[in-house]
Amino acid sequence: MENPALQSLLRQTSTHKRPKKTTTCTTFFQMFKLFPLLSSGCKMVALLGRPRKGLLTNKASTTGTFFGYRKGRVTLVIQEDPKCLPNFVIELPLLTNALHKEMASGLVRIALESETRTSRKKLLEEYVWAVYCNGRKTGYSIRRKQTSDEELHVMQLLRGVSMGAGVLPAPGQSHHDHDQNKEISSVMDGELTYMRGRFERVVGSKDSEAFYMINPDGIANGPDLSIFFVRVQ
């Protein structure tokens, strides 16, 4: 059940269009080298196809966050910006440690595939998703209908963070206690880790969207992370 006190500092997603940033990142959008990774058991390749150049210039920026306990499952949250309530939350069938190992390789492609046979819902409103990581199917997940208190706790802590990674105090643990026990908690299984970035959102159709992480200015060798959503009909 959602806690109104936790929601108070996070505003509802705006329905008004905001100015779009038009920064160019040509090498970043050379993501189609990933298609062989997704070709095994995933229909996303055929549905997304090769985008037109004009499509890539009509993009919006959004915030994506991965977080979870090191030996627990990782949660993905998508927000309009860090101060908004989440508009998509899902616990992935993927351990946080496993995702960290994939990120260490420098290339991560996460694909979520819905087999819903109706298009009455918007794509990110679908509930049941098959999840793939770098071409390997990891299982199924159900999108959260309501954001949990723990998820809101993480969003509150990260309200001022646009991108970055680190360790967070767990719910009920003070920042002072967390700092005091930093060396101990670094080897504990229960530490809560996060990775947040800004993503360019590209809409291919009503049944396909892609999110490409934007590396900070001046960092050319950052992790290459993309998230794909597709509805198979």
Tab-separated table of C-alpha atoms in Angstrom:
chain	number	residue	atom	x	y	z
A	1	MET	CA	0.000	0.000	0.000
A	2	GLU	CA	1.354	3.390	-0.943
A	3	ASN	CA	2.341	5.811	1.790
A	4	PRO	CA	1.037	9.376	1.133
A	5	ALA	CA	3.877	10.831	3.209
A	6	LEU	CA	6.461	9.228	0.929
A	7	GLN	CA	4.640	10.481	-2.159
A	8	SER	CA	4.446	14.069	-0.925
A	9	LEU	CA	7.841	15.102	-2.261
A	10	LEU	CA	7.358	13.416	-5.629
A	11	ARG	CA	5.026	15.160	-8.025
A	12	GLN	CA	2.694	13.577	-10.525
A	13	THR	CA	4.072	13.170	-14.030
A	14	SER	CA	3.359	16.299	-16.048
A	15	THR	CA	0.961	16.004	-18.955
A	16	HIS	CA	2.394	19.143	-20.534
A	17	LYS	CA	5.095	18.915	-23.129
A	18	ARG	CA	8.459	20.164	-21.986
A	19	PRO	CA	11.241	21.558	-24.154
A	20	LYS	CA	13.233	18.713	-25.630
A	21	LYS	CA	16.998	18.610	-25.556
A	22	THR	CA	18.441	17.904	-28.973
A	23	THR	CA	21.963	16.832	-28.103
A	24	THR	CA	23.489	14.668	-30.813
A	25	CYS	CA	25.117	11.374	-29.879
A	26	THR	CA	25.664	9.593	-33.172
A	27	THR	CA	27.849	6.771	-31.883
A	28	PHE	CA	25.391	6.057	-29.092
A	29	PHE	CA	22.610	5.371	-31.553
A	30	GLN	CA	24.679	2.811	-33.388
A	31	MET	CA	22.863	0.314	-31.191
A	32	PHE	CA	21.815	-1.904	-34.045
A	33	LYS	CA	24.946	-3.965	-33.517
A	34	LEU	CA	22.872	-5.509	-30.697
A	35	PHE	CA	20.357	-7.165	-33.013
A	36	PRO	CA	22.252	-10.489	-33.122
A	37	LEU	CA	22.076	-10.498	-29.302
A	38	LEU	CA	18.299	-10.285	-29.371
A	39	SER	CA	17.647	-12.639	-32.246
A	40	SER	CA	17.435	-15.797	-30.138
A	41	GLY	CA	13.855	-16.280	-28.997
A	42	CYS	CA	13.009	-12.569	-29.091
A	43	LYS	CA	10.779	-11.021	-31.768
A	44	MET	CA	11.932	-7.462	-31.119
A	45	VAL	CA	14.316	-7.366	-34.074
A	46	ALA	CA	11.570	-7.857	-36.619
A	47	LEU	CA	9.234	-5.363	-34.977
A	48	LEU	CA	11.648	-2.507	-34.443
A	49	GLY	CA	13.420	-2.847	-37.739
A	50	ARG	CA	15.940	-0.221	-38.804
A	51	PRO	CA	14.822	3.283	-37.804
A	52	ARG	CA	14.687	6.195	-40.172
A	53	LYS	CA	17.121	9.040	-39.551
A	54	GLY	CA	14.254	11.415	-38.870
A	55	LEU	CA	13.033	9.219	-36.034
A	56	LEU	CA	16.211	9.657	-34.039
A	57	THR	CA	15.926	13.454	-34.050
A	58	ASN	CA	12.430	13.325	-32.521
A	59	LYS	CA	13.332	12.024	-29.089
A	60	ALA	CA	12.638	12.873	-25.464
A	61	SER	CA	14.763	12.477	-22.360
A	62	THR	CA	13.638	10.483	-19.335
A	63	THR	CA	15.126	9.001	-16.130
A	64	GLY	CA	15.778	5.301	-15.617
A	65	THR	CA	16.897	3.675	-12.365
A	66	PHE	CA	17.987	0.128	-11.522
A	67	PHE	CA	18.223	-0.780	-7.856
A	68	GLY	CA	18.162	-3.797	-5.574
A	69	TYR	CA	19.874	-5.717	-2.806
A	70	ARG	CA	22.998	-7.442	-4.025
A	71	LYS	CA	21.596	-10.968	-3.703
A	72	GLY	CA	18.028	-9.955	-4.505
A	73	ARG	CA	16.213	-9.109	-7.715
A	74	VAL	CA	16.751	-5.822	-9.457
A	75	THR	CA	13.931	-3.296	-9.928
A	76	LEU	CA	13.602	-0.981	-12.939
A	77	VAL	CA	11.890	2.397	-12.492
A	78	ILE	CA	11.161	4.903	-15.264
A	79	GLN	CA	10.278	8.513	-14.431
A	80	GLU	CA	9.757	11.673	-16.436
A	81	ASP	CA	12.421	13.240	-14.212
A	82	PRO	CA	13.908	12.438	-10.762
A	83	LYS	CA	11.308	14.533	-8.924
A	84	CYS	CA	8.284	12.835	-10.511
A	85	LEU	CA	6.385	9.798	-9.304
A	86	PRO	CA	7.334	6.703	-11.329
A	87	ASN	CA	5.275	5.956	-14.428
A	88	PHE	CA	6.703	2.428	-14.859
A	89	VAL	CA	7.968	0.077	-12.123
A	90	ILE	CA	8.857	-3.588	-12.522
A	91	GLU	CA	10.937	-6.136	-10.607
A	92	LEU	CA	13.001	-7.983	-13.191
A	93	PRO	CA	13.685	-11.747	-13.010
A	94	LEU	CA	17.382	-10.896	-12.743
A	95	LEU	CA	19.624	-10.800	-9.682
A	96	THR	CA	21.325	-7.500	-8.921
A	97	ASN	CA	24.742	-9.183	-8.825
A	98	ALA	CA	24.087	-10.691	-12.256
A	99	LEU	CA	23.212	-7.279	-13.688
A	100	HIS	CA	26.393	-5.812	-12.189
A	101	LYS	CA	28.423	-8.490	-13.978
A	102	GLU	CA	26.690	-7.738	-17.278
A	103	MET	CA	27.382	-4.010	-16.829
A	104	ALA	CA	31.039	-4.746	-16.154
A	105	SER	CA	31.253	-6.060	-19.715
A	106	GLY	CA	30.270	-2.582	-20.960
A	107	LEU	CA	27.316	-3.750	-23.069
A	108	VAL	CA	23.829	-4.365	-21.660
A	109	ARG	CA	20.657	-4.860	-23.703
A	110	ILE	CA	17.476	-5.443	-21.694
A	111	ALA	CA	14.369	-6.322	-23.686
A	112	LEU	CA	10.822	-6.572	-22.327
A	113	GLU	CA	8.343	-8.321	-24.590
A	114	SER	CA	4.567	-8.368	-24.084
A	115	GLU	CA	2.420	-10.939	-25.847
A	116	THR	CA	-0.845	-9.084	-25.201
A	117	ARG	CA	-3.182	-9.377	-28.183
A	118	THR	CA	-4.875	-6.010	-27.798
A	119	SER	CA	-3.535	-2.508	-28.450
A	120	ARG	CA	-6.127	-0.672	-26.337
A	121	LYS	CA	-3.522	-0.008	-23.648
A	122	LYS	CA	-0.472	2.143	-24.112
A	123	LEU	CA	2.639	0.016	-24.449
A	124	LEU	CA	4.080	0.735	-20.983
A	125	GLU	CA	0.681	0.050	-19.412
A	126	GLU	CA	0.931	-3.664	-20.211
A	127	TYR	CA	1.347	-5.899	-17.152
A	128	VAL	CA	3.034	-9.177	-18.107
A	129	TRP	CA	6.474	-9.084	-19.738
A	130	ALA	CA	8.989	-11.663	-20.898
A	131	VAL	CA	12.427	-10.321	-19.990
A	132	TYR	CA	15.690	-10.803	-21.906
A	133	CYS	CA	19.185	-9.666	-20.921
A	134	ASN	CA	21.785	-9.613	-23.695
A	135	GLY	CA	19.703	-12.056	-25.706
A	136	ARG	CA	19.116	-14.560	-22.898
A	137	LYS	CA	15.603	-15.029	-21.556
A	138	THR	CA	15.630	-14.571	-17.784
A	139	GLY	CA	11.920	-15.134	-17.089
A	140	TYR	CA	8.666	-13.181	-16.727
A	141	SER	CA	7.722	-10.135	-14.683
A	142	ILE	CA	4.545	-8.253	-13.833
A	143	ARG	CA	4.536	-4.458	-13.835
A	144	ARG	CA	3.668	-2.904	-10.493
A	145	LYS	CA	0.151	-1.448	-10.321
A	146	GLN	CA	1.184	0.517	-7.230
A	147	THR	CA	4.607	1.688	-6.130
A	148	SER	CA	5.707	0.101	-2.848
A	149	ASP	CA	6.969	2.078	0.156
A	150	GLU	CA	10.491	0.747	-0.401
A	151	GLU	CA	10.463	1.862	-4.038
A	152	LEU	CA	9.188	5.313	-3.032
A	153	HIS	CA	11.915	5.424	-0.350
A	154	VAL	CA	14.562	4.932	-3.044
A	155	MET	CA	12.993	7.562	-5.322
A	156	GLN	CA	12.931	10.028	-2.410
A	157	LEU	CA	16.624	9.462	-1.671
A	158	LEU	CA	17.502	9.980	-5.338
A	159	ARG	CA	15.371	13.079	-5.975
A	160	GLY	CA	18.487	15.216	-6.493
A	161	VAL	CA	20.409	12.650	-8.560
A	162	SER	CA	20.229	12.828	-12.356
A	163	MET	CA	22.789	10.079	-12.990
A	164	GLY	CA	25.207	8.001	-10.967
A	165	ALA	CA	25.664	4.742	-9.060
A	166	GLY	CA	26.311	3.759	-5.465
A	167	VAL	CA	24.929	2.316	-2.235
A	168	LEU	CA	21.825	3.600	-0.431
A	169	PRO	CA	20.711	3.286	3.195
A	170	ALA	CA	17.953	0.714	3.464
A	171	PRO	CA	14.519	1.834	4.727
A	172	GLY	CA	14.757	2.619	8.440
A	173	GLN	CA	18.523	3.101	8.347
A	174	SER	CA	19.751	6.654	8.925
A	175	HIS	CA	22.364	8.327	6.746
A	176	HIS	CA	24.605	8.641	9.856
A	177	ASP	CA	24.408	4.918	10.597
A	178	HIS	CA	25.019	4.149	6.929
A	179	ASP	CA	28.156	6.312	6.787
A	180	GLN	CA	29.432	4.949	10.112
A	181	ASN	CA	29.129	1.365	8.920
A	182	LYS	CA	30.191	1.965	5.325
A	183	GLU	CA	33.174	-0.395	5.437
A	184	ILE	CA	31.100	-3.153	7.066
A	185	SER	CA	28.096	-2.756	4.772
A	186	SER	CA	30.316	-2.915	1.682
A	187	VAL	CA	30.766	-6.646	2.264
A	188	MET	CA	27.247	-7.370	3.459
A	189	ASP	CA	24.742	-9.183	1.256
A	190	GLY	CA	21.959	-6.775	2.185
A	191	GLU	CA	23.306	-3.472	0.904
A	192	LEU	CA	20.983	-1.596	-1.420
A	193	THR	CA	22.712	-0.537	-4.636
A	194	TYR	CA	21.484	1.684	-7.469
A	195	MET	CA	22.408	2.863	-10.945
A	196	ARG	CA	20.598	5.864	-12.455
A	197	GLY	CA	20.937	7.470	-15.858
A	198	ARG	CA	19.272	9.764	-18.341
A	199	PHE	CA	17.828	7.959	-21.348
A	200	GLU	CA	16.818	9.057	-24.816
A	201	ARG	CA	13.372	7.630	-25.525
A	202	VAL	CA	12.662	6.652	-29.123
A	203	VAL	CA	9.121	5.588	-30.092
A	204	GLY	CA	9.128	3.255	-33.075
A	205	SER	CA	5.347	2.650	-33.099
A	206	LYS	CA	2.477	2.081	-30.671
A	207	ASP	CA	4.000	-1.369	-30.119
A	208	SER	CA	7.706	-0.571	-29.774
A	209	GLU	CA	9.822	1.867	-27.762
A	210	ALA	CA	13.506	2.021	-26.938
A	211	PHE	CA	15.481	3.816	-24.227
A	212	TYR	CA	19.184	4.537	-24.769
A	213	MET	CA	21.334	5.650	-21.839
A	214	ILE	CA	23.134	8.963	-22.341
A	215	ASN	CA	26.721	8.961	-21.138
A	216	PRO	CA	27.777	12.132	-19.287
A	217	ASP	CA	29.609	14.751	-21.350
A	218	GLY	CA	33.265	13.928	-21.688
A	219	ILE	CA	32.854	10.237	-20.861
A	220	ALA	CA	33.213	8.312	-24.097
A	221	ASN	CA	33.825	4.852	-22.635
A	222	GLY	CA	30.875	4.585	-20.247
A	223	PRO	CA	28.572	1.538	-20.164
A	224	ASP	CA	26.431	1.052	-23.257
A	225	LEU	CA	22.968	0.346	-21.820
A	226	SER	CA	19.666	0.143	-23.693
A	227	ILE	CA	16.140	-0.949	-22.739
A	228	PHE	CA	13.605	-2.121	-25.313
A	229	PHE	CA	9.847	-2.570	-24.981
A	230	VAL	CA	7.837	-4.389	-27.613
A	231	ARG	CA	4.296	-5.728	-27.906
A	232	VAL	CA	4.002	-8.815	-30.070
A	233	GLN	CA	0.717	-9.186	-31.942
